[in-house]
Amino acid sequence: MANRKSQNRTKKTASASARPVTRSRSGNPARRPVEAQAPVTAGDWIGAARPRTLPLAIAPVLVGTGAARLGDPQFHWVIALACLAVAVCLQIGVNFTNDYSDGVRGTDAHRVGPARLTASGRVSAKSVLYTGLAFFALAAIAGLGIVIRTQQWWMIVVGAVCIVAAWFYTGGKRPYGYNALGEVFVFVFFGLVATLGTTWVQSLKLPQEAWIGAVAVGLFACAVLLANNLRDIDQDRVVGKRTLTVVIGRRATQILYTLFVILPFLGLVLLALFYPVAWIGLLALLAILPAVVIVWAYGKPGELVIALALTSLGTLLYAGALFWAFIANAV
């Protein structure tokens, strides 16, 4: 009899540890005991930075720098590297603050993808928050350096708006990422602002090539977000997170994703008529087309992680081709 009671207790304990994390009465996520989990590692922190999304920060700088060379043959490599630092630090900062905000709300308790630091309970929420804010600070420092170097003081306001928008994506009482506006933020800031800002600070000009490239990069970034939200659509519905995918549904999201990753190639064809090297950008389809197939034919939500990674890779290949095409023409 004692053995049976012991076995029952063991089963109950195992069952409890396997349950998903839920919200507590206070609104904070009810986490598993930290001591029952593996200690956090450097790999966990790197994973929290979400390396799969970093190509989305590199791509606009590549396109913007290439477009700047069309108006100014001189390569301003210091400014270009500073723009890269701003973009990457903002992307990582967004990822960490998103981890924090979703974690304290309990949203990540139902996620399908890799576990987040805050929701797992292995790292304090404040540590994750401070890490995100530290990257925002690094982005601000790099941005200030660009402003001092170029004397474009009005861009301080642009930088401040970028950081504020990054925080309120999932932070604050009414995050717009929870109200179907995440794609708008991504398109504007990781597409238009990042690309055109990079071009402007290096050449003080905004050629039409920069605009075409900015729109393309923005659409790719939106496609990555759609793939991510499609993966989490069921869990987001449970916690009341109204992403665009939740609002329009699975099928409409698949259609919109496909449009977002195909439209940039129309711009590529147009640019290739004047910059022949740009045809190399069609190689990005080697990553994009498999991603489209996965988005339409996936069986398990976790498979969309591959689509997300392929879309990011395709974005980087596309941007690299435009950079090469513009640089070749400038020389």
C-alpha positions as YAML, in Angstrom:
chain: A
units: angstrom
residues:
- id: 1
  name: MET
  ca: [0.00, 0.00, 0.00]
- id: 2
  name: ALA
  ca: [2.84, 2.38, 0.88]
- id: 3
  name: ASN
  ca: [4.52, 1.64, -2.46]
- id: 4
  name: ARG
  ca: [1.31, 2.46, -4.36]
- id: 5
  name: LYS
  ca: [0.96, 5.79, -2.54]
- id: 6
  name: SER
  ca: [4.57, 6.57, -3.33]
- id: 7
  name: GLN
  ca: [4.06, 5.73, -7.00]
- id: 8
  name: ASN
  ca: [0.92, 7.88, -7.15]
- id: 9
  name: ARG
  ca: [2.79, 10.81, -5.65]
- id: 10
  name: THR
  ca: [5.58, 10.35, -8.19]
- id: 11
  name: LYS
  ca: [3.09, 10.30, -11.06]
- id: 12
  name: LYS
  ca: [1.38, 13.44, -9.77]
- id: 13
  name: THR
  ca: [4.72, 15.21, -9.43]
- id: 14
  name: ALA
  ca: [5.76, 14.23, -12.95]
- id: 15
  name: SER
  ca: [2.39, 15.27, -14.30]
- id: 16
  name: ALA
  ca: [2.59, 18.64, -12.59]
- id: 17
  name: SER
  ca: [6.07, 19.30, -13.93]
- id: 18
  name: ALA
  ca: [4.91, 18.54, -17.47]
- id: 19
  name: ARG
  ca: [2.04, 21.00, -17.42]
- id: 20
  name: PRO
  ca: [2.40, 24.26, -19.35]
- id: 21
  name: VAL
  ca: [3.17, 27.40, -17.40]
- id: 22
  name: THR
  ca: [0.02, 29.39, -16.63]
- id: 23
  name: ARG
  ca: [-0.77, 32.85, -15.35]
- id: 24
  name: SER
  ca: [-0.97, 33.36, -11.63]
- id: 25
  name: ARG
  ca: [-3.67, 35.41, -9.89]
- id: 26
  name: SER
  ca: [-1.32, 38.36, -9.78]
- id: 27
  name: GLY
  ca: [-1.00, 38.30, -13.57]
- id: 28
  name: ASN
  ca: [2.58, 37.00, -13.53]
- id: 29
  name: PRO
  ca: [3.45, 33.64, -15.04]
- id: 30
  name: ALA
  ca: [3.39, 30.72, -12.62]
- id: 31
  name: ARG
  ca: [6.78, 29.17, -13.23]
- id: 32
  name: ARG
  ca: [8.30, 25.83, -12.38]
- id: 33
  name: PRO
  ca: [10.75, 25.79, -9.46]
- id: 34
  name: VAL
  ca: [14.10, 27.03, -10.68]
- id: 35
  name: GLU
  ca: [15.96, 24.30, -8.84]
- id: 36
  name: ALA
  ca: [14.11, 21.63, -10.83]
- id: 37
  name: GLN
  ca: [15.49, 22.94, -14.12]
- id: 38
  name: ALA
  ca: [18.91, 22.91, -15.76]
- id: 39
  name: PRO
  ca: [21.03, 25.98, -14.97]
- id: 40
  name: VAL
  ca: [21.01, 28.75, -17.57]
- id: 41
  name: THR
  ca: [23.98, 28.70, -19.95]
- id: 42
  name: ALA
  ca: [25.65, 31.10, -22.36]
- id: 43
  name: GLY
  ca: [23.84, 29.24, -25.11]
- id: 44
  name: ASP
  ca: [20.51, 30.11, -23.50]
- id: 45
  name: TRP
  ca: [21.38, 33.80, -23.52]
- id: 46
  name: ILE
  ca: [22.51, 33.60, -27.14]
- id: 47
  name: GLY
  ca: [19.27, 31.83, -27.99]
- id: 48
  name: ALA
  ca: [17.30, 34.59, -26.26]
- id: 49
  name: ALA
  ca: [18.94, 37.07, -28.65]
- id: 50
  name: ARG
  ca: [17.21, 35.05, -31.41]
- id: 51
  name: PRO
  ca: [20.07, 34.75, -33.94]
- id: 52
  name: ARG
  ca: [17.62, 33.68, -36.65]
- id: 53
  name: THR
  ca: [16.26, 37.24, -36.72]
- id: 54
  name: LEU
  ca: [19.62, 39.02, -36.95]
- id: 55
  name: PRO
  ca: [19.79, 38.84, -40.77]
- id: 56
  name: LEU
  ca: [16.79, 41.18, -40.69]
- id: 57
  name: ALA
  ca: [19.03, 43.76, -38.99]
- id: 58
  name: ILE
  ca: [21.98, 43.23, -41.33]
- id: 59
  name: ALA
  ca: [19.97, 43.33, -44.58]
- id: 60
  name: PRO
  ca: [18.83, 46.98, -44.45]
- id: 61
  name: VAL
  ca: [22.35, 48.15, -43.69]
- id: 62
  name: LEU
  ca: [23.69, 46.24, -46.70]
- id: 63
  name: VAL
  ca: [21.06, 47.65, -49.03]
- id: 64
  name: GLY
  ca: [21.31, 51.16, -47.58]
- id: 65
  name: THR
  ca: [25.11, 51.22, -47.77]
- id: 66
  name: GLY
  ca: [25.07, 50.00, -51.36]
- id: 67
  name: ALA
  ca: [22.49, 52.62, -52.34]
- id: 68
  name: ALA
  ca: [24.58, 55.32, -50.65]
- id: 69
  name: ARG
  ca: [27.49, 54.48, -52.93]
- id: 70
  name: LEU
  ca: [25.33, 55.40, -55.93]
- id: 71
  name: GLY
  ca: [25.21, 59.00, -54.71]
- id: 72
  name: ASP
  ca: [28.65, 59.11, -53.12]
- id: 73
  name: PRO
  ca: [31.41, 56.83, -54.51]
- id: 74
  name: GLN
  ca: [33.37, 57.20, -51.27]
- id: 75
  name: PHE
  ca: [32.84, 54.34, -48.85]
- id: 76
  name: HIS
  ca: [32.08, 55.64, -45.36]
- id: 77
  name: TRP
  ca: [32.94, 52.40, -43.61]
- id: 78
  name: VAL
  ca: [32.95, 53.85, -40.06]
- id: 79
  name: ILE
  ca: [29.40, 55.17, -40.46]
- id: 80
  name: ALA
  ca: [28.33, 51.93, -42.14]
- id: 81
  name: LEU
  ca: [29.63, 49.87, -39.21]
- id: 82
  name: ALA
  ca: [27.93, 52.22, -36.75]
- id: 83
  name: CYS
  ca: [24.64, 51.77, -38.65]
- id: 84
  name: LEU
  ca: [25.14, 48.01, -38.39]
- id: 85
  name: ALA
  ca: [25.73, 48.32, -34.64]
- id: 86
  name: VAL
  ca: [22.53, 50.36, -34.24]
- id: 87
  name: ALA
  ca: [20.44, 47.89, -36.24]
- id: 88
  name: VAL
  ca: [21.78, 44.74, -34.56]
- id: 89
  name: CYS
  ca: [21.61, 46.19, -31.04]
- id: 90
  name: LEU
  ca: [18.04, 47.37, -31.60]
- id: 91
  name: GLN
  ca: [17.06, 43.93, -32.92]
- id: 92
  name: ILE
  ca: [18.61, 42.16, -29.94]
- id: 93
  name: GLY
  ca: [17.11, 44.72, -27.56]
- id: 94
  name: VAL
  ca: [13.65, 44.13, -29.03]
- id: 95
  name: ASN
  ca: [14.12, 40.39, -28.67]
- id: 96
  name: PHE
  ca: [15.08, 40.58, -25.00]
- id: 97
  name: THR
  ca: [12.37, 43.07, -24.04]
- id: 98
  name: ASN
  ca: [9.89, 40.92, -25.94]
- id: 99
  name: ASP
  ca: [11.08, 37.94, -23.89]
- id: 100
  name: TYR
  ca: [10.55, 39.98, -20.74]
- id: 101
  name: SER
  ca: [7.15, 41.44, -21.62]
- id: 102
  name: ASP
  ca: [5.66, 38.20, -22.92]
- id: 103
  name: GLY
  ca: [7.11, 36.35, -19.96]
- id: 104
  name: VAL
  ca: [5.62, 38.54, -17.23]
- id: 105
  name: ARG
  ca: [2.26, 38.51, -19.00]
- id: 106
  name: GLY
  ca: [2.29, 34.72, -19.19]
- id: 107
  name: THR
  ca: [2.04, 34.75, -22.99]
- id: 108
  name: ASP
  ca: [5.11, 32.56, -23.51]
- id: 109
  name: ALA
  ca: [3.72, 29.91, -21.17]
- id: 110
  name: HIS
  ca: [1.88, 28.43, -24.16]
- id: 111
  name: ARG
  ca: [4.47, 28.90, -26.88]
- id: 112
  name: VAL
  ca: [5.50, 26.15, -29.31]
- id: 113
  name: GLY
  ca: [9.02, 27.34, -30.13]
- id: 114
  name: PRO
  ca: [12.13, 27.38, -27.94]
- id: 115
  name: ALA
  ca: [11.53, 28.26, -24.28]
- id: 116
  name: ARG
  ca: [12.15, 31.88, -23.33]
- id: 117
  name: LEU
  ca: [14.31, 32.97, -20.40]
- id: 118
  name: THR
  ca: [11.65, 34.84, -18.46]
- id: 119
  name: ALA
  ca: [8.89, 32.27, -18.92]
- id: 120
  name: SER
  ca: [11.19, 29.41, -17.95]
- id: 121
  name: GLY
  ca: [11.91, 30.99, -14.57]
- id: 122
  name: ARG
  ca: [15.60, 30.19, -14.80]
- id: 123
  name: VAL
  ca: [16.49, 33.88, -15.09]
- id: 124
  name: SER
  ca: [14.85, 36.73, -13.21]
- id: 125
  name: ALA
  ca: [12.57, 38.93, -15.28]
- id: 126
  name: LYS
  ca: [14.57, 42.00, -14.26]
- id: 127
  name: SER
  ca: [17.80, 40.47, -15.60]
- id: 128
  name: VAL
  ca: [16.20, 39.90, -18.99]
- id: 129
  name: LEU
  ca: [14.72, 43.41, -18.97]
- id: 130
  name: TYR
  ca: [18.03, 45.05, -18.06]
- id: 131
  name: THR
  ca: [19.79, 43.10, -20.80]
- id: 132
  name: GLY
  ca: [17.32, 44.39, -23.37]
- id: 133
  name: LEU
  ca: [17.67, 47.96, -22.08]
- id: 134
  name: ALA
  ca: [21.46, 47.62, -22.21]
- id: 135
  name: PHE
  ca: [21.29, 46.80, -25.91]
- id: 136
  name: PHE
  ca: [18.98, 49.77, -26.45]
- id: 137
  name: ALA
  ca: [21.61, 51.90, -24.74]
- id: 138
  name: LEU
  ca: [24.35, 50.51, -27.00]
- id: 139
  name: ALA
  ca: [22.20, 51.30, -30.03]
- id: 140
  name: ALA
  ca: [21.70, 54.84, -28.71]
- id: 141
  name: ILE
  ca: [25.45, 55.32, -28.21]
- id: 142
  name: ALA
  ca: [26.24, 54.11, -31.73]
- id: 143
  name: GLY
  ca: [23.48, 56.29, -33.10]
- id: 144
  name: LEU
  ca: [24.77, 59.32, -31.25]
- id: 145
  name: GLY
  ca: [28.19, 58.67, -32.78]
- id: 146
  name: ILE
  ca: [26.61, 58.74, -36.25]
- id: 147
  name: VAL
  ca: [24.84, 62.01, -35.47]
- id: 148
  name: ILE
  ca: [28.04, 63.66, -34.24]
- id: 149
  name: ARG
  ca: [29.97, 62.42, -37.26]
- id: 150
  name: THR
  ca: [27.36, 63.54, -39.81]
- id: 151
  name: GLN
  ca: [26.00, 66.59, -37.92]
- id: 152
  name: GLN
  ca: [22.47, 65.40, -38.68]
- id: 153
  name: TRP
  ca: [21.16, 66.36, -35.24]
- id: 154
  name: TRP
  ca: [17.50, 65.86, -36.15]
- id: 155
  name: MET
  ca: [18.18, 62.14, -36.36]
- id: 156
  name: ILE
  ca: [18.36, 62.01, -32.55]
- id: 157
  name: VAL
  ca: [14.57, 62.28, -32.63]
- id: 158
  name: VAL
  ca: [14.39, 59.41, -35.15]
- id: 159
  name: GLY
  ca: [16.57, 57.25, -32.93]
- id: 160
  name: ALA
  ca: [14.48, 58.02, -29.86]
- id: 161
  name: VAL
  ca: [11.29, 57.13, -31.73]
- id: 162
  name: CYS
  ca: [12.85, 53.83, -32.82]
- id: 163
  name: ILE
  ca: [13.67, 52.86, -29.22]
- id: 164
  name: VAL
  ca: [10.27, 53.91, -27.90]
- id: 165
  name: ALA
  ca: [8.54, 51.97, -30.68]
- id: 166
  name: ALA
  ca: [10.73, 48.95, -29.95]
- id: 167
  name: TRP
  ca: [9.68, 48.98, -26.29]
- id: 168
  name: PHE
  ca: [5.96, 49.38, -26.88]
- id: 169
  name: TYR
  ca: [5.92, 46.56, -29.41]
- id: 170
  name: THR
  ca: [5.17, 44.18, -26.53]
- id: 171
  name: GLY
  ca: [5.84, 46.44, -23.53]
- id: 172
  name: GLY
  ca: [3.58, 48.84, -21.69]
- id: 173
  name: LYS
  ca: [-0.07, 48.49, -20.81]
- id: 174
  name: ARG
  ca: [-1.31, 48.46, -24.40]
- id: 175
  name: PRO
  ca: [1.40, 46.96, -26.64]
- id: 176
  name: TYR
  ca: [0.56, 47.39, -30.30]
- id: 177
  name: GLY
  ca: [2.11, 44.00, -31.07]
- id: 178
  name: TYR
  ca: [-0.91, 42.54, -29.26]
- id: 179
  name: ASN
  ca: [-3.30, 44.48, -31.48]
- id: 180
  name: ALA
  ca: [-2.41, 43.38, -35.02]
- id: 181
  name: LEU
  ca: [0.08, 46.23, -35.60]
- id: 182
  name: GLY
  ca: [3.34, 44.32, -35.29]
- id: 183
  name: GLU
  ca: [3.82, 44.10, -39.06]
- id: 184
  name: VAL
  ca: [3.42, 47.89, -39.36]
- id: 185
  name: PHE
  ca: [6.23, 48.41, -36.84]
- id: 186
  name: VAL
  ca: [8.49, 45.90, -38.55]
- id: 187
  name: PHE
  ca: [7.91, 47.33, -42.04]
- id: 188
  name: VAL
  ca: [8.44, 50.93, -41.00]
- id: 189
  name: PHE
  ca: [11.41, 50.57, -38.67]
- id: 190
  name: PHE
  ca: [13.27, 47.46, -39.89]
- id: 191
  name: GLY
  ca: [12.49, 48.22, -43.51]
- id: 192
  name: LEU
  ca: [12.09, 51.89, -44.36]
- id: 193
  name: VAL
  ca: [13.82, 53.64, -41.45]
- id: 194
  name: ALA
  ca: [16.78, 51.24, -41.20]
- id: 195
  name: THR
  ca: [17.50, 51.18, -44.94]
- id: 196
  name: LEU
  ca: [16.82, 54.82, -45.79]
- id: 197
  name: GLY
  ca: [18.52, 56.02, -42.61]
- id: 198
  name: THR
  ca: [21.66, 54.08, -43.53]
- id: 199
  name: THR
  ca: [21.66, 55.60, -47.02]
- id: 200
  name: TRP
  ca: [21.03, 59.14, -45.80]
- id: 201
  name: VAL
  ca: [23.78, 59.33, -43.18]
- id: 202
  name: GLN
  ca: [26.34, 58.15, -45.73]
- id: 203
  name: SER
  ca: [25.34, 60.22, -48.76]
- id: 204
  name: LEU
  ca: [22.69, 62.75, -47.63]
- id: 205
  name: LYS
  ca: [20.61, 61.50, -50.56]
- id: 206
  name: LEU
  ca: [17.75, 59.04, -50.96]
- id: 207
  name: PRO
  ca: [17.86, 57.59, -54.49]
- id: 208
  name: GLN
  ca: [14.92, 55.56, -55.75]
- id: 209
  name: GLU
  ca: [17.06, 52.43, -55.52]
- id: 210
  name: ALA
  ca: [17.18, 52.88, -51.74]
- id: 211
  name: TRP
  ca: [13.37, 53.12, -51.60]
- id: 212
  name: ILE
  ca: [12.89, 49.97, -53.65]
- id: 213
  name: GLY
  ca: [15.37, 48.10, -51.47]
- id: 214
  name: ALA
  ca: [13.79, 49.45, -48.26]
- id: 215
  name: VAL
  ca: [10.33, 48.26, -49.26]
- id: 216
  name: ALA
  ca: [11.71, 44.83, -50.19]
- id: 217
  name: VAL
  ca: [13.56, 44.42, -46.89]
- id: 218
  name: GLY
  ca: [10.49, 45.58, -44.98]
- id: 219
  name: LEU
  ca: [8.27, 43.03, -46.71]
- id: 220
  name: PHE
  ca: [10.70, 40.22, -45.95]
- id: 221
  name: ALA
  ca: [10.80, 41.26, -42.29]
- id: 222
  name: CYS
  ca: [6.99, 41.22, -42.16]
- id: 223
  name: ALA
  ca: [7.03, 37.74, -43.71]
- id: 224
  name: VAL
  ca: [9.31, 36.49, -40.94]
- id: 225
  name: LEU
  ca: [6.95, 37.88, -38.32]
- id: 226
  name: LEU
  ca: [3.99, 36.24, -40.06]
- id: 227
  name: ALA
  ca: [5.75, 32.86, -40.04]
- id: 228
  name: ASN
  ca: [6.49, 33.30, -36.35]
- id: 229
  name: ASN
  ca: [2.92, 34.26, -35.49]
- id: 230
  name: LEU
  ca: [1.47, 31.50, -37.65]
- id: 231
  name: ARG
  ca: [3.45, 29.04, -35.55]
- id: 232
  name: ASP
  ca: [1.99, 30.51, -32.35]
- id: 233
  name: ILE
  ca: [-1.55, 31.22, -33.60]
- id: 234
  name: ASP
  ca: [-3.30, 28.69, -31.35]
- id: 235
  name: GLN
  ca: [-1.35, 29.69, -28.25]
- id: 236
  name: ASP
  ca: [-1.82, 33.41, -28.93]
- id: 237
  name: ARG
  ca: [-5.58, 32.88, -29.14]
- id: 238
  name: VAL
  ca: [-5.52, 31.18, -25.75]
- id: 239
  name: VAL
  ca: [-3.78, 34.10, -24.04]
- id: 240
  name: GLY
  ca: [-5.64, 36.82, -25.94]
- id: 241
  name: LYS
  ca: [-2.69, 38.05, -27.99]
- id: 242
  name: ARG
  ca: [-4.33, 39.56, -31.10]
- id: 243
  name: THR
  ca: [-1.58, 39.37, -33.70]
- id: 244
  name: LEU
  ca: [-2.47, 40.05, -37.32]
- id: 245
  name: THR
  ca: [-2.41, 36.29, -37.85]
- id: 246
  name: VAL
  ca: [-4.97, 35.74, -35.09]
- id: 247
  name: VAL
  ca: [-7.19, 38.45, -36.56]
- id: 248
  name: ILE
  ca: [-7.15, 37.34, -40.21]
- id: 249
  name: GLY
  ca: [-6.76, 33.59, -39.68]
- id: 250
  name: ARG
  ca: [-4.43, 30.85, -40.87]
- id: 251
  name: ARG
  ca: [-5.28, 30.80, -44.59]
- id: 252
  name: ALA
  ca: [-5.14, 34.57, -45.06]
- id: 253
  name: THR
  ca: [-1.79, 34.60, -43.25]
- id: 254
  name: GLN
  ca: [-0.39, 32.00, -45.64]
- id: 255
  name: ILE
  ca: [-1.53, 34.08, -48.61]
- id: 256
  name: LEU
  ca: [-0.13, 37.30, -47.14]
- id: 257
  name: TYR
  ca: [3.18, 35.62, -46.31]
- id: 258
  name: THR
  ca: [3.49, 34.42, -49.91]
- id: 259
  name: LEU
  ca: [2.82, 37.91, -51.26]
- id: 260
  name: PHE
  ca: [5.35, 39.45, -48.89]
- id: 261
  name: VAL
  ca: [8.17, 37.15, -50.03]
- id: 262
  name: ILE
  ca: [7.37, 37.28, -53.76]
- id: 263
  name: LEU
  ca: [6.78, 41.02, -54.24]
- id: 264
  name: PRO
  ca: [10.44, 41.93, -53.45]
- id: 265
  name: PHE
  ca: [11.55, 39.93, -56.48]
- id: 266
  name: LEU
  ca: [9.50, 42.20, -58.74]
- id: 267
  name: GLY
  ca: [11.61, 45.07, -57.45]
- id: 268
  name: LEU
  ca: [14.72, 42.96, -57.98]
- id: 269
  name: VAL
  ca: [13.85, 42.37, -61.63]
- id: 270
  name: LEU
  ca: [13.30, 46.11, -62.11]
- id: 271
  name: LEU
  ca: [16.66, 46.96, -60.55]
- id: 272
  name: ALA
  ca: [18.43, 44.21, -62.51]
- id: 273
  name: LEU
  ca: [17.51, 45.97, -65.75]
- id: 274
  name: PHE
  ca: [19.88, 48.77, -64.71]
- id: 275
  name: TYR
  ca: [22.21, 46.87, -62.38]
- id: 276
  name: PRO
  ca: [22.82, 43.44, -64.00]
- id: 277
  name: VAL
  ca: [24.62, 41.99, -60.98]
- id: 278
  name: ALA
  ca: [21.28, 42.17, -59.14]
- id: 279
  name: TRP
  ca: [20.11, 39.09, -61.06]
- id: 280
  name: ILE
  ca: [22.23, 37.10, -58.57]
- id: 281
  name: GLY
  ca: [19.55, 37.98, -56.03]
- id: 282
  name: LEU
  ca: [17.33, 35.35, -57.61]
- id: 283
  name: LEU
  ca: [19.47, 32.82, -55.73]
- id: 284
  name: ALA
  ca: [17.55, 33.93, -52.65]
- id: 285
  name: LEU
  ca: [14.64, 31.92, -54.06]
- id: 286
  name: LEU
  ca: [16.57, 28.78, -53.12]
- id: 287
  name: ALA
  ca: [15.74, 29.66, -49.52]
- id: 288
  name: ILE
  ca: [12.44, 31.48, -50.04]
- id: 289
  name: LEU
  ca: [10.61, 28.87, -52.12]
- id: 290
  name: PRO
  ca: [11.15, 26.02, -49.61]
- id: 291
  name: ALA
  ca: [9.94, 28.39, -46.90]
- id: 292
  name: VAL
  ca: [6.75, 29.05, -48.86]
- id: 293
  name: VAL
  ca: [6.18, 25.30, -49.23]
- id: 294
  name: ILE
  ca: [6.60, 24.81, -45.48]
- id: 295
  name: VAL
  ca: [4.20, 27.66, -44.66]
- id: 296
  name: TRP
  ca: [1.52, 26.05, -46.83]
- id: 297
  name: ALA
  ca: [2.16, 22.38, -46.08]
- id: 298
  name: TYR
  ca: [3.44, 22.26, -42.50]
- id: 299
  name: GLY
  ca: [2.05, 19.52, -40.28]
- id: 300
  name: LYS
  ca: [3.32, 20.67, -36.90]
- id: 301
  name: PRO
  ca: [3.70, 24.30, -35.77]
- id: 302
  name: GLY
  ca: [7.34, 23.68, -34.89]
- id: 303
  name: GLU
  ca: [8.14, 23.17, -38.58]
- id: 304
  name: LEU
  ca: [7.54, 26.87, -39.14]
- id: 305
  name: VAL
  ca: [10.76, 27.61, -37.26]
- id: 306
  name: ILE
  ca: [12.55, 26.30, -40.36]
- id: 307
  name: ALA
  ca: [10.44, 28.55, -42.59]
- id: 308
  name: LEU
  ca: [11.35, 31.51, -40.39]
- id: 309
  name: ALA
  ca: [15.07, 30.72, -40.62]
- id: 310
  name: LEU
  ca: [14.92, 30.21, -44.40]
- id: 311
  name: THR
  ca: [13.08, 33.51, -44.87]
- id: 312
  name: SER
  ca: [15.74, 35.33, -42.85]
- id: 313
  name: LEU
  ca: [18.48, 33.65, -44.89]
- id: 314
  name: GLY
  ca: [16.72, 34.56, -48.14]
- id: 315
  name: THR
  ca: [16.48, 38.18, -46.97]
- id: 316
  name: LEU
  ca: [20.22, 38.30, -46.34]
- id: 317
  name: LEU
  ca: [21.01, 36.77, -49.76]
- id: 318
  name: TYR
  ca: [18.69, 39.27, -51.44]
- id: 319
  name: ALA
  ca: [20.25, 42.21, -49.62]
- id: 320
  name: GLY
  ca: [23.77, 40.98, -50.36]
- id: 321
  name: ALA
  ca: [22.98, 40.81, -54.06]
- id: 322
  name: LEU
  ca: [21.67, 44.40, -54.11]
- id: 323
  name: PHE
  ca: [24.72, 45.60, -52.17]
- id: 324
  name: TRP
  ca: [27.02, 43.94, -54.70]
- id: 325
  name: ALA
  ca: [25.02, 45.30, -57.64]
- id: 326
  name: PHE
  ca: [25.10, 48.88, -56.35]
- id: 327
  name: ILE
  ca: [28.78, 48.73, -55.38]
- id: 328
  name: ALA
  ca: [29.74, 47.30, -58.79]
- id: 329
  name: ASN
  ca: [27.93, 50.17, -60.50]
- id: 330
  name: ALA
  ca: [29.53, 52.77, -58.25]
- id: 331
  name: VAL
  ca: [33.02, 51.48, -59.04]
...
